[in-house]
Coordinates of C-alpha atoms and ligand atoms in Angstrom, one line a residue:
Chain A
M1 CA 137.7 105.1 112.0
D2 CA 140.5 102.6 111.9
I3 CA 140.6 102.2 115.7
T4 CA 137.0 101.6 116.2
T5 CA 136.8 98.9 113.6
Q6 CA 139.9 97.3 115.2
Q7 CA 138.1 97.4 118.5
T8 CA 134.9 96.0 117.2
T9 CA 136.5 93.2 115.2
A10 CA 138.9 92.3 117.9
P11 CA 137.9 89.0 119.5
P12 CA 136.0 89.6 122.7
T13 CA 137.9 87.2 124.6
A14 CA 141.6 86.1 124.3
P15 CA 141.7 82.3 123.2
G16 CA 141.9 80.3 126.6
P17 CA 144.2 77.4 127.0
A18 CA 141.6 75.1 128.0
A19 CA 138.7 73.8 126.0
P20 CA 135.9 74.3 128.5
A21 CA 136.9 77.9 128.8
D22 CA 136.3 78.3 125.2
K23 CA 133.0 76.7 125.4
R24 CA 132.0 78.9 128.1
A25 CA 133.3 81.8 126.0
A26 CA 131.3 80.8 123.2
R27 CA 128.2 81.0 125.3
G28 CA 128.9 84.3 126.3
A29 CA 129.1 83.7 130.1
T30 CA 132.4 85.1 131.0
R31 CA 131.8 88.6 131.5
P32 CA 130.2 89.6 135.0
G33 CA 127.2 91.3 133.3
D34 CA 126.4 88.2 131.1
R35 CA 126.8 85.9 134.0
I36 CA 124.5 88.0 136.2
F37 CA 122.0 88.1 133.3
L38 CA 122.3 84.5 132.6
G39 CA 121.7 83.8 136.3
L40 CA 118.8 86.0 136.4
S41 CA 117.1 84.8 133.3
R42 CA 117.8 81.0 133.9
G43 CA 116.5 81.6 137.5
S44 CA 113.3 83.3 136.4
G45 CA 112.7 80.5 133.8
I46 CA 113.1 77.8 136.5
F47 CA 110.9 79.6 138.9
V48 CA 108.1 79.9 136.4
L49 CA 108.4 76.2 135.7
V50 CA 108.3 75.3 139.5
L51 CA 105.4 77.7 139.9
M52 CA 103.4 76.2 137.0
A53 CA 104.2 72.6 138.4
A54 CA 103.1 73.7 141.9
I55 CA 99.8 75.1 140.7
A56 CA 99.1 72.2 138.5
A57 CA 99.8 69.7 141.4
F58 CA 97.6 71.6 143.8
L59 CA 94.7 71.7 141.2
T60 CA 95.0 68.2 140.3
Y61 CA 95.0 67.2 143.9
R62 CA 92.0 68.8 144.8
A63 CA 90.3 67.9 141.7
S64 CA 91.2 64.1 142.1
I65 CA 89.6 64.4 145.8
A66 CA 86.4 65.6 144.3
I67 CA 86.2 63.1 141.5
G68 CA 87.1 60.5 144.0
K69 CA 84.2 61.0 146.1
N70 CA 81.8 61.6 143.2
E71 CA 79.0 59.0 143.0
A72 CA 77.8 60.1 139.6
N73 CA 79.4 60.1 136.1
F74 CA 81.8 62.9 135.9
F75 CA 81.3 63.3 132.2
T76 CA 77.8 62.4 131.5
S77 CA 75.8 63.2 134.5
F78 CA 73.4 66.3 134.3
E79 CA 73.7 66.8 137.9
W80 CA 75.6 69.5 139.9
N81 CA 75.4 68.7 143.6
P82 CA 78.8 68.3 144.9
S83 CA 77.9 68.9 148.6
G84 CA 75.1 66.7 148.7
V85 CA 75.0 63.2 150.3
P86 CA 76.3 61.4 148.2
P87 CA 77.9 64.2 146.3
E88 CA 77.0 63.9 142.6
F89 CA 78.2 66.1 139.8
G90 CA 79.0 66.0 136.2
I91 CA 80.0 68.3 133.4
A92 CA 77.9 67.4 130.4
V93 CA 75.9 70.5 130.6
L94 CA 78.8 72.6 130.8
V95 CA 80.5 71.0 128.2
F96 CA 77.5 71.4 125.9
G97 CA 77.0 75.1 126.9
T98 CA 80.6 75.9 126.4
V99 CA 81.3 74.3 123.2
V100 CA 77.8 75.5 121.7
S101 CA 78.1 79.0 122.7
S102 CA 81.8 79.3 121.4
V103 CA 80.7 77.6 118.2
I104 CA 78.1 80.2 117.7
A105 CA 80.5 83.1 118.5
M106 CA 83.1 81.4 115.9
V107 CA 80.6 81.1 113.3
I108 CA 79.6 84.7 113.4
A109 CA 82.9 86.4 114.4
V110 CA 85.1 84.7 112.0
P111 CA 83.6 85.7 108.7
V112 CA 82.8 89.1 109.8
S113 CA 86.3 89.8 111.3
V114 CA 87.9 88.6 108.1
G115 CA 85.5 90.7 106.1
I116 CA 86.3 93.8 108.3
A117 CA 89.9 93.2 108.0
L118 CA 89.9 92.8 104.3
F119 CA 87.7 96.1 104.1
I120 CA 90.1 98.0 106.2
T121 CA 93.3 96.8 104.3
H122 CA 92.0 96.4 100.6
Y123 CA 88.8 98.2 100.1
A124 CA 88.4 101.3 102.3
P125 CA 90.2 104.7 101.6
R126 CA 93.1 104.9 103.9
R127 CA 91.5 107.4 106.2
L128 CA 88.3 105.4 106.7
G129 CA 90.4 102.1 107.0
G130 CA 92.3 103.7 109.8
L131 CA 89.3 105.1 111.4
I132 CA 87.5 101.7 111.4
G133 CA 90.6 100.0 112.8
Y134 CA 90.8 102.6 115.6
V135 CA 87.3 101.9 116.6
V136 CA 88.0 98.2 116.6
D137 CA 90.9 98.6 118.7
L138 CA 88.8 100.6 121.2
L139 CA 86.3 97.7 121.2
A140 CA 89.1 95.3 122.1
A141 CA 89.9 97.4 125.2
V142 CA 86.3 97.2 126.6
P143 CA 86.2 95.2 129.8
S144 CA 84.0 92.1 129.7
I145 CA 81.8 93.4 132.6
V146 CA 80.6 96.2 130.2
Y147 CA 79.9 93.9 127.3
G148 CA 77.8 91.8 130.2
L149 CA 76.0 94.9 131.1
W150 CA 75.3 95.8 127.6
G151 CA 74.2 92.2 127.0
V152 CA 71.7 92.1 129.8
L153 CA 70.3 95.8 129.3
V154 CA 70.3 96.1 125.6
L155 CA 70.9 92.8 123.6
V156 CA 68.5 90.6 125.7
P157 CA 65.4 92.9 125.5
H158 CA 66.0 93.2 121.7
M159 CA 66.3 89.8 120.7
G160 CA 62.7 89.2 120.2
G161 CA 62.6 90.1 116.4
L162 CA 65.6 87.7 115.6
Y163 CA 64.1 85.0 117.7
S164 CA 60.5 85.1 116.3
W165 CA 62.1 85.3 112.7
L166 CA 64.3 82.1 113.6
D167 CA 61.2 80.4 115.1
E168 CA 59.2 81.1 112.1
Y169 CA 61.6 79.8 109.6
L170 CA 63.8 77.4 111.2
G171 CA 61.6 76.5 114.1
W172 CA 60.7 73.2 112.6
T173 CA 64.2 72.0 113.2
G174 CA 63.8 72.2 117.0
V175 CA 67.2 73.8 117.2
F176 CA 65.7 77.3 116.8
A177 CA 62.3 76.7 118.3
W178 CA 61.2 79.4 120.7
E179 CA 58.6 79.4 123.2
G180 CA 58.6 83.1 123.9
G181 CA 60.9 82.9 127.1
P182 CA 63.4 85.7 127.8
A183 CA 66.3 85.6 125.4
R184 CA 68.9 84.6 128.1
S185 CA 69.8 81.5 126.1
L186 CA 73.0 80.1 124.5
L187 CA 72.3 81.8 121.4
T188 CA 72.3 85.2 122.8
V189 CA 75.4 84.4 124.8
G190 CA 76.9 83.2 121.6
I191 CA 76.1 86.5 119.7
L192 CA 77.5 88.5 122.7
L193 CA 80.7 86.4 122.8
A194 CA 81.0 87.0 119.0
L195 CA 81.0 90.8 119.5
M196 CA 83.6 90.3 122.3
I197 CA 85.9 88.2 120.2
L198 CA 85.5 90.2 116.8
P199 CA 88.0 92.9 117.7
I200 CA 90.7 90.3 118.6
I201 CA 90.2 88.4 115.4
T202 CA 89.8 91.5 113.3
N203 CA 92.9 93.1 114.6
V204 CA 95.2 90.1 114.1
S205 CA 93.8 89.4 110.6
R206 CA 94.3 92.9 109.7
E207 CA 98.0 92.9 110.5
V208 CA 98.3 89.4 108.6
F209 CA 96.6 90.8 105.6
R210 CA 98.6 94.2 105.9
Q211 CA 101.8 92.0 105.5
V212 CA 100.8 90.3 102.4
P213 CA 103.9 91.0 100.3
R214 CA 103.3 93.4 97.6
M215 CA 104.7 91.2 95.0
H216 CA 102.3 88.4 95.6
E217 CA 99.2 91.0 95.0
E218 CA 100.9 92.3 91.9
A219 CA 101.5 88.8 90.6
A220 CA 97.8 88.4 90.5
L221 CA 97.0 92.0 89.4
A222 CA 99.3 91.6 86.5
L223 CA 97.6 88.4 85.4
G224 CA 94.5 90.5 85.1
A225 CA 92.9 89.6 88.5
T226 CA 90.2 91.9 89.8
R227 CA 90.4 93.1 93.4
W228 CA 88.2 90.1 94.6
E229 CA 90.4 87.7 92.7
V230 CA 93.6 89.2 94.1
I231 CA 92.2 88.6 97.5
R232 CA 91.3 85.0 96.9
M233 CA 94.4 84.3 95.0
S234 CA 97.0 86.0 97.0
V235 CA 95.7 87.6 100.2
L236 CA 93.7 84.9 101.7
P237 CA 96.1 82.0 100.9
F238 CA 99.0 84.1 102.5
G239 CA 97.0 85.1 105.6
R240 CA 95.1 81.6 106.1
S241 CA 97.5 80.5 109.0
G242 CA 97.3 84.0 110.7
V243 CA 93.6 83.9 110.4
I244 CA 93.6 80.6 112.0
S245 CA 95.8 81.7 114.7
A246 CA 93.5 84.8 115.2
S247 CA 90.5 82.6 115.5
M248 CA 92.1 80.5 118.1
L249 CA 92.8 83.6 120.2
G250 CA 89.3 84.6 119.9
L251 CA 88.1 81.2 120.7
G252 CA 90.2 80.9 123.7
R253 CA 88.5 84.1 125.1
A254 CA 85.1 82.6 124.2
L255 CA 85.6 79.3 125.9
G256 CA 86.9 81.0 129.0
E257 CA 84.6 84.2 129.1
T258 CA 83.1 84.3 132.6
M259 CA 81.5 87.7 133.6
A260 CA 79.4 88.5 130.5
V261 CA 78.2 84.9 130.2
A262 CA 77.3 84.8 133.9
M263 CA 75.2 88.2 133.5
V264 CA 73.4 87.0 130.5
L265 CA 72.7 83.4 130.8
S266 CA 69.8 82.6 133.2
P267 CA 71.6 79.5 134.4
S268 CA 70.0 76.0 134.7
F269 CA 71.7 72.6 134.8
D270 CA 70.3 71.0 131.7
I271 CA 70.5 70.9 128.2
G272 CA 67.5 72.3 126.1
A273 CA 66.7 71.0 122.6
S274 CA 66.5 74.7 121.3
L275 CA 69.4 77.1 121.5
L276 CA 66.8 79.7 122.1
D277 CA 65.5 78.3 125.4
P278 CA 66.8 80.3 128.4
G279 CA 69.1 78.2 130.4
G280 CA 72.1 76.2 130.1
G281 CA 75.8 76.9 131.5
T282 CA 79.4 77.0 130.7
F283 CA 82.3 76.1 132.6
A284 CA 83.6 79.7 133.5
Q285 CA 80.0 80.9 134.3
N286 CA 79.5 78.0 136.3
I287 CA 82.7 78.4 138.4
A288 CA 82.0 82.1 138.7
S289 CA 78.4 81.7 140.1
K290 CA 79.0 78.8 142.4
F291 CA 82.6 79.4 143.9
N292 CA 81.6 81.9 146.5
E293 CA 79.0 79.8 148.3
A294 CA 80.5 76.4 147.6
T295 CA 81.7 74.2 150.4
V296 CA 85.3 72.7 150.1
M297 CA 83.9 69.8 148.4
G298 CA 81.9 72.1 145.9
Q299 CA 85.2 74.0 145.4
D300 CA 87.1 70.8 144.4
A301 CA 84.3 70.0 142.0
L302 CA 84.6 73.2 140.4
I303 CA 88.3 72.9 140.1
A304 CA 87.8 69.6 138.5
S305 CA 85.5 71.3 135.8
G306 CA 88.1 74.0 135.3
M307 CA 90.6 71.5 134.5
V308 CA 88.4 70.1 131.8
L309 CA 88.1 73.5 130.4
F310 CA 91.8 73.8 130.4
V311 CA 92.2 70.5 128.5
I312 CA 89.6 71.6 125.9
T313 CA 91.4 74.7 125.3
L314 CA 94.7 72.7 124.8
L315 CA 93.1 70.4 122.4
V316 CA 91.6 73.3 120.4
N317 CA 95.0 74.9 120.3
G318 CA 96.6 71.6 119.3
A319 CA 94.1 71.2 116.6
A320 CA 94.9 74.7 115.0
R321 CA 98.5 74.0 115.1
L322 CA 98.0 70.8 113.2
I323 CA 95.9 72.5 110.7
I324 CA 98.6 75.2 110.2
A325 CA 101.4 72.7 109.9
R326 CA 99.7 70.5 107.5
R327 CA 99.9 73.1 104.7
K328 CA 103.2 74.6 105.7
E329 CA 104.7 73.6 102.6
Y330 CA 102.3 75.8 100.8
S331 CA 102.4 78.8 103.2
G332 CA 103.9 82.0 102.2
A333 CA 106.7 81.6 104.7
N334 CA 109.2 79.8 102.3
A335 CA 108.4 82.2 99.2
Chain B
M1 CA 99.0 87.9 68.3
A2 CA 101.8 90.3 68.9
K3 CA 100.7 94.0 68.8
R4 CA 102.3 97.3 68.1
I5 CA 102.8 99.7 71.0
D6 CA 102.6 103.3 70.2
V7 CA 103.3 105.8 73.2
S8 CA 102.8 109.5 72.7
G9 CA 103.1 112.3 75.3
L10 CA 103.1 110.0 78.4
N11 CA 103.6 111.5 82.0
A12 CA 103.4 109.4 85.1
Y13 CA 103.0 110.7 88.7
Y14 CA 103.6 109.4 92.1
G15 CA 101.0 112.0 93.9
S16 CA 102.4 115.3 92.8
F17 CA 105.8 113.9 91.9
L18 CA 106.4 113.7 88.0
A19 CA 108.6 110.8 87.6
I20 CA 108.7 110.3 83.8
E21 CA 107.9 113.2 81.3
D22 CA 106.6 113.2 77.8
I23 CA 107.6 109.9 76.6
S24 CA 106.9 109.0 73.1
M25 CA 108.0 105.7 71.4
T26 CA 106.9 102.9 69.2
V27 CA 107.6 99.4 69.9
E28 CA 107.2 96.9 66.8
P29 CA 105.5 93.6 67.1
R30 CA 107.8 90.6 67.2
S31 CA 110.7 92.4 68.6
V32 CA 112.6 92.8 71.7
T33 CA 113.1 96.3 73.2
A34 CA 115.4 96.7 76.0
F35 CA 115.1 99.8 78.4
I36 CA 118.4 101.0 80.0
G37 CA 119.3 103.8 82.2
P38 CA 120.5 104.8 85.5
S39 CA 118.6 103.8 88.6
G40 CA 115.6 106.0 89.3
C41 CA 115.2 107.3 85.8
G42 CA 111.9 105.8 85.5
K43 CA 112.2 102.6 83.4
S44 CA 110.1 100.4 85.9
T45 CA 107.6 103.3 86.2
F46 CA 107.4 103.6 82.4
L47 CA 107.1 99.8 82.0
R48 CA 104.2 99.8 84.4
T49 CA 102.2 102.4 82.5
L50 CA 102.3 99.9 79.6
N51 CA 99.9 97.6 81.4
R52 CA 98.1 99.9 83.7
M53 CA 99.9 98.6 86.7
H54 CA 101.2 102.1 87.5
E55 CA 97.9 103.1 88.9
V56 CA 97.8 100.3 91.5
T57 CA 100.5 102.3 93.4
P58 CA 98.8 104.7 96.0
G59 CA 98.9 108.0 94.2
G60 CA 99.8 106.6 90.8
R61 CA 98.6 108.7 87.9
V62 CA 99.2 108.7 84.1
E63 CA 98.7 111.3 81.5
G64 CA 99.1 110.7 77.7
K65 CA 98.3 107.9 75.2
V66 CA 99.4 104.3 75.0
M67 CA 98.2 102.8 72.0
L68 CA 98.0 98.9 71.5
D69 CA 97.5 98.6 67.7
E70 CA 94.3 100.5 67.5
E71 CA 93.2 100.7 71.0
N72 CA 94.2 103.4 73.5
L73 CA 94.9 101.8 77.0
Y74 CA 94.0 104.8 78.6
G75 CA 91.1 105.6 76.6
A76 CA 87.5 106.1 78.2
G77 CA 85.8 103.0 79.2
I78 CA 88.9 100.6 79.2
D79 CA 88.9 98.3 81.9
P80 CA 92.5 98.0 83.5
V81 CA 91.8 94.6 84.2
A82 CA 91.2 93.5 80.5
V83 CA 94.4 95.4 79.6
R84 CA 96.6 93.4 82.1
R85 CA 95.1 90.1 80.6
E86 CA 96.5 91.3 77.2
V87 CA 99.8 92.7 78.4
G88 CA 101.6 90.2 80.5
M89 CA 104.4 91.0 83.0
V90 CA 107.4 89.4 84.6
F91 CA 108.8 90.9 87.8
Q92 CA 112.3 91.5 88.9
R93 CA 111.9 89.0 92.0
P94 CA 110.3 85.7 90.9
N95 CA 106.8 85.8 92.6
P96 CA 104.9 82.6 92.0
F97 CA 101.8 82.2 94.0
P98 CA 103.3 80.5 97.0
T99 CA 100.2 78.7 98.1
M100 CA 99.7 77.2 94.7
S101 CA 101.4 74.2 93.0
V102 CA 103.6 74.4 89.9
Y103 CA 100.5 73.5 87.9
D104 CA 98.0 75.9 89.4
N105 CA 100.6 78.7 89.1
V106 CA 100.6 78.3 85.4
A107 CA 96.8 77.8 85.3
A108 CA 96.0 80.7 87.3
G109 CA 95.7 83.2 84.5
L110 CA 93.5 80.8 82.4
R111 CA 91.3 80.2 85.5
L112 CA 90.8 83.8 85.7
N113 CA 89.5 83.8 82.2
G114 CA 87.1 81.3 82.9
K115 CA 88.9 78.1 81.5
H116 CA 88.3 75.3 84.0
K117 CA 88.2 72.2 81.7
K118 CA 90.9 69.8 82.9
S119 CA 92.0 68.6 79.5
E120 CA 92.3 72.2 78.2
L121 CA 94.2 73.4 81.1
D122 CA 96.6 70.2 80.9
D123 CA 97.4 71.1 77.3
V124 CA 98.2 74.7 78.0
V125 CA 100.2 74.2 81.2
E126 CA 102.4 71.8 79.1
K127 CA 102.7 74.1 76.3
S128 CA 103.6 77.2 78.5
L129 CA 106.0 75.2 80.6
K130 CA 107.7 73.9 77.5
G131 CA 107.7 77.6 76.1
A132 CA 109.4 78.6 79.1
N133 CA 111.9 75.8 79.0
L134 CA 110.9 74.4 82.3
W135 CA 108.9 71.4 81.6
N136 CA 111.6 68.8 81.7
E137 CA 112.5 70.0 85.2
V138 CA 109.1 70.1 86.6
K139 CA 107.0 67.6 84.8
D140 CA 107.2 65.1 87.7
R141 CA 106.4 67.6 90.4
L142 CA 103.6 69.6 88.9
N143 CA 101.7 69.2 92.1
K144 CA 104.5 70.5 94.2
P145 CA 104.4 74.1 95.5
G146 CA 105.9 76.6 93.3
S147 CA 107.9 78.2 95.9
G148 CA 109.9 75.0 96.2
L149 CA 111.7 75.7 92.8
S150 CA 115.1 77.3 92.5
G151 CA 115.0 81.1 91.9
G152 CA 115.8 80.6 88.1
Q153 CA 113.1 77.8 87.9
Q154 CA 110.6 80.2 89.8
Q155 CA 111.4 83.1 87.3
R156 CA 110.8 80.6 84.3
L157 CA 107.6 79.4 86.1
C158 CA 106.5 83.2 86.1
I159 CA 107.2 83.3 82.5
A160 CA 105.2 80.3 81.9
R161 CA 102.4 81.8 83.8
A162 CA 102.6 85.0 81.8
I163 CA 102.6 83.3 78.5
A164 CA 100.0 80.8 79.4
V165 CA 97.2 83.5 78.7
E166 CA 98.7 84.2 75.3
P167 CA 99.3 88.0 75.9
N168 CA 100.1 90.3 73.0
V169 CA 102.7 92.0 74.8
L170 CA 105.3 90.7 77.5
L171 CA 106.8 93.0 79.7
M172 CA 109.9 92.2 81.9
D173 CA 111.3 94.1 84.7
E174 CA 115.0 93.1 85.3
P175 CA 113.9 89.6 85.1
C176 CA 117.4 88.1 85.7
S177 CA 118.6 90.5 88.3
A178 CA 118.0 88.0 91.0
L179 CA 119.4 84.9 89.0
D180 CA 122.8 83.2 88.7
P181 CA 124.5 83.3 85.1
I182 CA 123.3 80.1 84.0
S183 CA 119.7 80.8 84.7
T184 CA 120.1 84.1 83.2
L185 CA 121.3 82.7 80.0
A186 CA 118.4 80.2 79.9
I187 CA 116.0 83.1 80.2
E188 CA 117.8 85.2 77.6
D189 CA 117.6 82.1 75.2
L190 CA 113.9 81.9 76.0
I191 CA 113.4 85.6 75.3
G192 CA 114.8 85.0 71.9
E193 CA 112.3 82.2 71.3
L194 CA 109.5 84.3 72.7
K195 CA 109.9 87.0 70.4
E196 CA 108.4 84.9 67.6
Q197 CA 105.1 85.3 69.1
F198 CA 105.1 88.2 71.5
T199 CA 106.0 91.9 71.6
I200 CA 108.8 91.9 74.3
V201 CA 109.9 94.8 76.3
I202 CA 112.7 94.2 79.0
V203 CA 114.1 96.4 81.5
T204 CA 117.9 95.6 82.3
H205 CA 120.8 97.1 84.1
N206 CA 123.1 94.7 82.2
M207 CA 124.5 96.3 78.9
Q208 CA 125.8 92.9 77.8
Q209 CA 122.2 91.5 78.2
A210 CA 120.5 94.4 76.6
A211 CA 122.9 93.9 73.6
R212 CA 122.5 90.1 73.6
V213 CA 118.8 90.0 73.6
S214 CA 117.3 93.1 72.1
D215 CA 116.5 94.5 68.7
R216 CA 116.0 98.0 69.9
T217 CA 117.2 99.7 72.8
A218 CA 115.9 102.7 74.5
F219 CA 118.1 104.8 76.9
F220 CA 116.3 106.9 79.7
N221 CA 117.9 109.5 81.8
L222 CA 117.1 112.1 84.3
A223 CA 118.7 115.6 84.7
A224 CA 119.1 115.3 88.5
V225 CA 117.4 113.5 91.5
G226 CA 113.9 114.7 91.8
Q227 CA 113.7 115.7 88.2
P228 CA 111.5 113.7 85.7
G229 CA 113.1 110.9 83.8
K230 CA 113.1 111.3 80.1
L231 CA 113.5 109.0 77.0
I232 CA 117.0 110.2 75.5
E233 CA 117.0 108.0 72.6
L234 CA 115.6 104.8 70.9
D235 CA 117.3 103.2 68.1
D236 CA 118.6 99.9 66.9
T237 CA 120.5 98.1 69.5
E238 CA 123.7 97.8 67.3
R239 CA 123.6 101.6 66.7
I240 CA 123.0 102.5 70.4
F241 CA 126.0 100.3 71.4
S242 CA 128.3 101.4 68.6
N243 CA 127.4 104.8 67.5
P244 CA 124.8 106.4 69.7
S245 CA 123.4 109.8 68.3
V246 CA 123.2 111.4 71.7
Q247 CA 126.4 112.1 73.9
A248 CA 124.7 111.0 77.1
T249 CA 123.9 107.7 75.8
E250 CA 127.7 107.1 74.8
D251 CA 128.7 108.4 78.2
Y252 CA 126.3 105.8 80.1
I253 CA 127.2 103.0 77.8
S254 CA 130.7 103.5 78.3
G255 CA 130.4 103.6 82.0
R256 CA 131.3 107.2 82.4
F257 CA 128.2 107.8 84.8
G258 CA 125.2 106.1 86.2
Ligands
ATP401 N1 105.9 103.9 94.8 C1 106.5 105.1 94.8 N2 106.2 106.0 95.3 C2 106.9 107.3 95.1 N3 107.9 107.4 94.1 C3 108.3 106.4 93.4 C4 107.7 105.2 93.7 N4 108.3 104.2 93.0 C5 109.2 105.0 92.3 N5 109.2 106.2 92.7 C6 110.1 107.3 92.2 O1 110.0 107.4 90.8 C7 111.2 107.5 90.0 C8 111.5 106.4 89.0 O2 111.5 105.1 89.7 P1 111.7 103.9 89.1 O3 111.4 102.8 90.1 O4 110.7 103.7 87.8 O5 113.1 103.8 88.5 P2 114.0 102.7 87.7 O6 114.5 103.4 86.5 O7 113.1 101.5 87.5 O8 115.1 102.5 88.8 P3 115.9 101.1 88.9 O9 116.8 101.0 87.8 O10 116.7 101.3 90.3 O11 114.8 100.0 89.1 C9 112.2 107.6 91.3 O12 112.7 108.9 91.6 C10 111.7 106.8 92.5 O13 111.9 107.3 93.5
MG402 MG1 113.1 99.5 88.3

């Protein structure tokens, strides 16, 4: 007992005569194991950075070639003809399709996910909650190609009811007008994307809600709060930033989803007034469906569009961070 | 509005584990009653049966009667939510709502009761914060988050939050155990003032504190770990600390065990 305490409390290195040696000791690089590990981890860190820089440089280079030769306005043109003479292409349709389908997905998925997560953590009996959680976990593991197949074979043929209902009651807005075409529209894509991101958002929200400190909930309970009031006063405020992060994860997936969108959407390079019209396109879907047959110039144009998607994703993440940071003072973290 | 608490034949369970057995006692209005006893003897459990918080723990179950004046808290058709609005509680660790400002923390209970008029809330918030001896320290930062206060201030904020709804009874579970001696004294003084209006029950591990703040003291004990806790005796605080009628109480107070 005595001996072990002495061993563990003894200074790991004898105090060296020179200051630099001391400094190195403090950083833990004197033992061979430490030194090897430090070298390895530093090496891999640098390697990743170099790799990223190389990829970025390559993509930027190829994208800039395409944009340099482009005769149309890259941001506003509705054309996608990069191999034509002269080459003309623009991302307006893709921005529209990507943003709209993702927004639809978020509008549906976030409230439903939060609801499911609250049900699992605060309403359902333990067994039932566990079962639902397990099923949601399984959903998260389904590959997107399977969602795509299901979308084409099941969702698209069965959208008629919803579409005619929307047309009847909201058709006058124009946004929900339906001419009876196949349901391979941005709305269907949005609904499918909602289903795909629902498990991610639910899972993360569930973990966040589960971590609400018992004492915060009891504070509300002891004041005479009902279950819903406890959720409103303690659970949701505590989980707010977590839910935002979860939604951003989901949004990231929705923005970049490729296969399922490519399978469901009937691609066309224009922007319809109605969300129910077949057609439209998203960045990822456009790249997936065009890349194989593209010329070098066509590939470069697709790379350029991919970089725009990357920038959009970055902006979305930045915005989420801002939202979280703005109310940090009030977050549960410093309780 | 202080009310008398009259407990008879009360058992509380966690699942199948009987945590406290056959407790009967009366707590007079406008008095401070201290619960003392070794760790695990069921003081917190018993306290939480008095505002029906025990049953929010999974498996929590209560048998017996708790009368608040003429009303049995465990009677048929009694809404636990309504009970908790009448019997306030302050916890061991200060737990202001972290996402709410000082003002909103104090107003939280009032808003639950459907009071939303600004002028009305302003008055009660000020009165409650003054009642909790916190007004002078926070009157310039009412809109700052409650979690930004010191621990002692947070605890007084929780007291202000609890008294803002004018409960009939105030339960406190070791309210000073996370606080420094000065904050502790502030809260003890406060308890002395609050008993003019409320029936107060306080759990404490600090004998001096029990002796300082309480009129009556209840000593709880358990025969062995795994056995249910029981009320050993309840008497005037002076008598408990000078000349208790049960040997176990004397042993505990003089530090011979527990
Ligand atoms: N949530 C719970 N689930 C199961 N058993 C519990 C739970 N909370 C408390 N107990 C048990 O009930 C008994 C009484 O616990 P309680 O917390 O009431 O003791 P206490 O007198 O307040 O102790 P302390 O002075 O340490 O706060 C103990 O045996 C404890 O292990
Ligand atoms: Mg306790």
